[in-house]
CSV table of C-alpha atoms in Angstrom, one decimal:
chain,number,residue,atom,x,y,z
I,1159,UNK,CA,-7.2,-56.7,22.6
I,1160,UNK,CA,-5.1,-56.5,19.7
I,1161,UNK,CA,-7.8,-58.9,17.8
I,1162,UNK,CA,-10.6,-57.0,19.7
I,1163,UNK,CA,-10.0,-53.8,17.6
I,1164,UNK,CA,-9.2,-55.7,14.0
I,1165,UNK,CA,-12.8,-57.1,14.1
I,1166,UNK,CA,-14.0,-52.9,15.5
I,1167,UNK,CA,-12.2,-51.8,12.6
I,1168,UNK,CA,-13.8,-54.2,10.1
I,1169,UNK,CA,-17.2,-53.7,11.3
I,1170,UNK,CA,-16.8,-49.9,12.0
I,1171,UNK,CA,-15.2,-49.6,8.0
I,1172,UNK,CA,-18.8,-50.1,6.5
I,1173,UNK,CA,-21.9,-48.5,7.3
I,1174,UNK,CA,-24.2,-49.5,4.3
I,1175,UNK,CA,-26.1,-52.7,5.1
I,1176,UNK,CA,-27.6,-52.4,1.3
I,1177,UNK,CA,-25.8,-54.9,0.0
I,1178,UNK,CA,-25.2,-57.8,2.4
I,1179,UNK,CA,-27.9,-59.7,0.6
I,1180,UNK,CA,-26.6,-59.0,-2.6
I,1181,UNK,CA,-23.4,-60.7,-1.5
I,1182,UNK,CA,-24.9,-63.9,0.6
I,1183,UNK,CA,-27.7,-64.3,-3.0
I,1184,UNK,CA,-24.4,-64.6,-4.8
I,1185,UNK,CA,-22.1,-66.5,-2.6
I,1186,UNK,CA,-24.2,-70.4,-2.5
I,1187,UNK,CA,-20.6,-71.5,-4.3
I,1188,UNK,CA,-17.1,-70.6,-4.4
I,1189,UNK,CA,-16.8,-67.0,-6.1
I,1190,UNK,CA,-13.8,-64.7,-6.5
I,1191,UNK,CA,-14.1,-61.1,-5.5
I,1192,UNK,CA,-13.8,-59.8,-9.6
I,1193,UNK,CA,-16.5,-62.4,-10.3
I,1194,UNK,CA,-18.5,-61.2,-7.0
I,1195,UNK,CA,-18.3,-57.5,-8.3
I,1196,UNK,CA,-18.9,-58.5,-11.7
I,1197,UNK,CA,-22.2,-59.9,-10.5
I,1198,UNK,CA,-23.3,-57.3,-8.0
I,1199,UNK,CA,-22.4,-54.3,-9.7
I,1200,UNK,CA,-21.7,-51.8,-6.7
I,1201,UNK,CA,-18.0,-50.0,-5.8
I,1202,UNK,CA,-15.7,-52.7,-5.7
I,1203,UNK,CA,-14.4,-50.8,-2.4
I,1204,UNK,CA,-17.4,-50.8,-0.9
I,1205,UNK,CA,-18.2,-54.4,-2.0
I,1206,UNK,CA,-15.2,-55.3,-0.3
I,1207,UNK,CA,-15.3,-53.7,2.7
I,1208,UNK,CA,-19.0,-55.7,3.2
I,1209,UNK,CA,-17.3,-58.9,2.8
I,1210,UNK,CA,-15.2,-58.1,5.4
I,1211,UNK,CA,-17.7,-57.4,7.4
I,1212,UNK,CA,-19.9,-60.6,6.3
I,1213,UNK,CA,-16.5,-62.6,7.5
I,1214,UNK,CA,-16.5,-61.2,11.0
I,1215,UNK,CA,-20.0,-61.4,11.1
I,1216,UNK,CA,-19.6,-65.1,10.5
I,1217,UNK,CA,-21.8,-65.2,7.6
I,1218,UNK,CA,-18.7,-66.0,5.0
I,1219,UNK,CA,-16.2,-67.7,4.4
I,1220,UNK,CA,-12.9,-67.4,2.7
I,1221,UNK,CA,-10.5,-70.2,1.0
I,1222,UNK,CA,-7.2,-68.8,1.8
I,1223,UNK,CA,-5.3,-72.0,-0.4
I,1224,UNK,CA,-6.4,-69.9,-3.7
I,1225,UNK,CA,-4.1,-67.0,-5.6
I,1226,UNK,CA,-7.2,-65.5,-5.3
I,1227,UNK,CA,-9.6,-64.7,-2.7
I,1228,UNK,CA,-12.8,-66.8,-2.6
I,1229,UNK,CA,-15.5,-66.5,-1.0
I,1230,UNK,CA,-18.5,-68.6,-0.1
I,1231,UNK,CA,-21.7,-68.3,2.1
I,1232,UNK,CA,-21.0,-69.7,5.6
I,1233,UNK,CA,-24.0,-71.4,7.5
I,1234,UNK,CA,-21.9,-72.9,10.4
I,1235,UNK,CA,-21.8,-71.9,13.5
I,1236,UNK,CA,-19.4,-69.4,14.8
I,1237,UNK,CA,-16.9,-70.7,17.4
I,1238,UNK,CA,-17.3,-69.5,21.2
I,1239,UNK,CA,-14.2,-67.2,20.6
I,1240,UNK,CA,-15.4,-65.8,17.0
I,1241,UNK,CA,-18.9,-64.8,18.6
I,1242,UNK,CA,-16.8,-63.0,21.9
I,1243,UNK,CA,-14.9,-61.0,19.3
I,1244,UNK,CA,-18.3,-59.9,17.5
I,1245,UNK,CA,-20.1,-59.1,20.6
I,1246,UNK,CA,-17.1,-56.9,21.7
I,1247,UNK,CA,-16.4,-55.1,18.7
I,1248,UNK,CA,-20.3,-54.2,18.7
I,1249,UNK,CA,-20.1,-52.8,22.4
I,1250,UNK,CA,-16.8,-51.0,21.2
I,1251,UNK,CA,-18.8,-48.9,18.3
I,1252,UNK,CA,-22.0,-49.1,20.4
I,1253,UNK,CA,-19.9,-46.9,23.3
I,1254,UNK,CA,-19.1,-44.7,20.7
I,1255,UNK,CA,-22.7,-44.0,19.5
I,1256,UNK,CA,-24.1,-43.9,23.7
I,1257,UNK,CA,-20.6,-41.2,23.5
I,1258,UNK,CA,-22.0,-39.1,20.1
I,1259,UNK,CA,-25.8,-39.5,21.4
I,1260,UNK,CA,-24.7,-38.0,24.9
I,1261,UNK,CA,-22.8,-35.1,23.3
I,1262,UNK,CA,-25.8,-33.8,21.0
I,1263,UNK,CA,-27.3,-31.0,22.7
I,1264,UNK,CA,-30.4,-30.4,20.5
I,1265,UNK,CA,-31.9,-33.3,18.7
I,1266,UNK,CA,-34.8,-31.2,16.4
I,1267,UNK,CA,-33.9,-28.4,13.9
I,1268,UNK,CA,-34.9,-24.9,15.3
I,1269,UNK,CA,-37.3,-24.7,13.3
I,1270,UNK,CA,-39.0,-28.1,14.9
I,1271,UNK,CA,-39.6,-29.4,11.4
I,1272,UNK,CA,-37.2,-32.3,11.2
I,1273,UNK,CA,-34.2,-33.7,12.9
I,1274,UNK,CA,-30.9,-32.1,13.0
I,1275,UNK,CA,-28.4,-33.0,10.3
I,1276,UNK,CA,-25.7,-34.7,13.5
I,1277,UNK,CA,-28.8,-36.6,15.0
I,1278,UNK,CA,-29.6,-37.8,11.9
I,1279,UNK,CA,-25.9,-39.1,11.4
I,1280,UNK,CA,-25.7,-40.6,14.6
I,1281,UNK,CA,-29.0,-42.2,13.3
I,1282,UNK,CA,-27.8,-43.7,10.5
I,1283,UNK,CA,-24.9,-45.6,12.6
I,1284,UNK,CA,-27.4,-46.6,15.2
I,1285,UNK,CA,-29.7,-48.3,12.5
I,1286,UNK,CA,-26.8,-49.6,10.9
I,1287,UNK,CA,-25.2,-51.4,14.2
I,1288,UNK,CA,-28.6,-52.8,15.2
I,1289,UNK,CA,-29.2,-54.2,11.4
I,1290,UNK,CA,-25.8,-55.8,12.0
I,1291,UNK,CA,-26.8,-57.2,15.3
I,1292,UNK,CA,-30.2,-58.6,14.1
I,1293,UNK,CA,-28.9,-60.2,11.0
I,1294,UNK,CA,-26.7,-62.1,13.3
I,1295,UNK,CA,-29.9,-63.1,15.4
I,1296,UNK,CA,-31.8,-64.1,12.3
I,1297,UNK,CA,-28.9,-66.6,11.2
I,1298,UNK,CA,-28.4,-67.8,14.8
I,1299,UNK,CA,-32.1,-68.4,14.8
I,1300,UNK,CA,-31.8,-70.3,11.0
I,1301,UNK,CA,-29.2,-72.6,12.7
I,1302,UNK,CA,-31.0,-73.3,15.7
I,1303,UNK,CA,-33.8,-74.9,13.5
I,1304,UNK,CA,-31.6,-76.6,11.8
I,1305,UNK,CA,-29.7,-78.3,14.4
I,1306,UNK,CA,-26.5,-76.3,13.4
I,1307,UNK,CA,-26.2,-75.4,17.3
I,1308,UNK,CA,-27.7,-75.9,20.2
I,1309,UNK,CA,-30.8,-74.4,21.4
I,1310,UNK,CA,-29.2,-73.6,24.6
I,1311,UNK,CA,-25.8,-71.5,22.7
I,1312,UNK,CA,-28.4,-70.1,20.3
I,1313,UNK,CA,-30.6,-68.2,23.1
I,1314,UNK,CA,-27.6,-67.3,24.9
I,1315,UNK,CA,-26.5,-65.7,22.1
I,1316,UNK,CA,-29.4,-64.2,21.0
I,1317,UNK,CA,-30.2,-62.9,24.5
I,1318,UNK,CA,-27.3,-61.0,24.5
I,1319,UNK,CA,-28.0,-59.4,21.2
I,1320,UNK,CA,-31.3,-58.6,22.5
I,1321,UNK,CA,-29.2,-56.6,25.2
I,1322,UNK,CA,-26.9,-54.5,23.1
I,1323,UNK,CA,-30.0,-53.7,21.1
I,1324,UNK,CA,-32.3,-52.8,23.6
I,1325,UNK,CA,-29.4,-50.8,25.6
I,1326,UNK,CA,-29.0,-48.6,22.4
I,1327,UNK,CA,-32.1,-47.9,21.7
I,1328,UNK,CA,-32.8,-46.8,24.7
I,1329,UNK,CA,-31.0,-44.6,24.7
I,1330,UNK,CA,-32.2,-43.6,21.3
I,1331,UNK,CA,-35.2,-43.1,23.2
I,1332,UNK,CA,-34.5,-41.3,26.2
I,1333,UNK,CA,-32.9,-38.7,24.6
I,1334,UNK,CA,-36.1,-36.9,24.4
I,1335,UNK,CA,-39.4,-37.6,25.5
I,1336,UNK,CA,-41.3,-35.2,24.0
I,1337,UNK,CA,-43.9,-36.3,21.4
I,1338,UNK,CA,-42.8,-34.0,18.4
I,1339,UNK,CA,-39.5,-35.4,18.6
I,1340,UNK,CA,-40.5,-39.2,19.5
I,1341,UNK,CA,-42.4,-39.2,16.1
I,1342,UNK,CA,-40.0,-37.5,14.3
I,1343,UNK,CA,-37.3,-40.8,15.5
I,1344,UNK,CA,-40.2,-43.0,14.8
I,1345,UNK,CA,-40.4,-41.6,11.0
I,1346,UNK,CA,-36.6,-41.7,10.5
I,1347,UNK,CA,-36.7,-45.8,11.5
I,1348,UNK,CA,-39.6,-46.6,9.7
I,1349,UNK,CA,-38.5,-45.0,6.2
I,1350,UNK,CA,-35.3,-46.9,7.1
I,1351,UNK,CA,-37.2,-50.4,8.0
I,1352,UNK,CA,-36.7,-51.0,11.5
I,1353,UNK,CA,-39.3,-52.5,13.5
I,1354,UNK,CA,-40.0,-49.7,16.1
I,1355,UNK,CA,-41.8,-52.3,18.4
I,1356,UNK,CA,-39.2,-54.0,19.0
I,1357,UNK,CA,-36.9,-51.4,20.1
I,1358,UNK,CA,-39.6,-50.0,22.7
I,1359,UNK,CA,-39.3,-46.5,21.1
């Protein structure tokens, strides 16, 4: 349990996506985090706090035998255990958006021009969580064609991604039928690049 929530609170502690491939365009070799930030530009907090997330993600990797922290792009696969830990620390922040989706009462303004200001920041986390998830589809998918697992460990992965995305967004969904507030969801993923026909909305 106790490694359950350190991967939660890695993945939880950054919400911007932004620069993720910022970070994998600059991490082909070995790189230190000064050099990293050097290159990229951003809040080193922040720029940190996405590493951390690219580690649990499985997407980096980190040479521990330095002073100083290196980093490199990862393309192996992620162990059995490494994957459990990722899928439960996603169910652990996705209970927590099914709990802040359940507790909003209204999801349009009252003036029915736009979404209200806490659906639109329960938004923002969903979109976030389900970039996360698909990013890890996309590199299971890379390593699948290239032999780097099995085809079988791939799609059993990538099926239960499929789940925790379609159970969220879902729910997204069925919060409220109607078809002013259906396009005004629809508007809010589309400026923020999600594919809408994926997620059934």
């Amino acid at each position: 349990m106790k490694l359950i929530l350190i991967y939660w609170k890695i993945i939880q502690s950054t919400l911007a996506t932004e620069n993720y491939d910022s970070i994998l365009k600059e991490t082909s070799n070995w790189i230190s985090t000064n050099d990293l930030h050097k290159k990229i530009g951003t809040d080193k907090a922040q720029m940190i706090e996405s590493c951390k997330t690219l580690l649990a993600m499985g997407y980096l990797k980190t040479n521990p035998k330095q002073s100083k922290l290196f980093y490199r792009k990862d393309d192996k696969a992620q162990s059995e255990f490494d994957f459990t830990m990722l899928m439960d620390a996603f169910e652990m922040n996705q209970k927590t958006e099914l709990h802040n989706l359940s507790q909003l009462s209204s999801v349009m303004r009252n003036d029915g021009k736009g979404l209200r200001q806490k659906c639109l920041d329960v938004l923002e986390h969903v979109n976030e969580e389900v970039k996360r998830a698909n990013m890890v589809k996309a590199k299971l998918d890379y390593q699948k064609k290239s032999s780097l697992v099995s085809a079988g460990i791939a799609d059993e992965r990538i099926k239960k991604l499929d789940a925790y995305i379609e159970k969220i967004m879902n729910a997204v969904a069925s919060k409220n039928k109607d078809d002013v507030t259906v396009k005004a969801i629809q508007t809010y993923f589309k400026q923020h690049e999600m594919k809408l026909e994926e997620f059934k909305i």
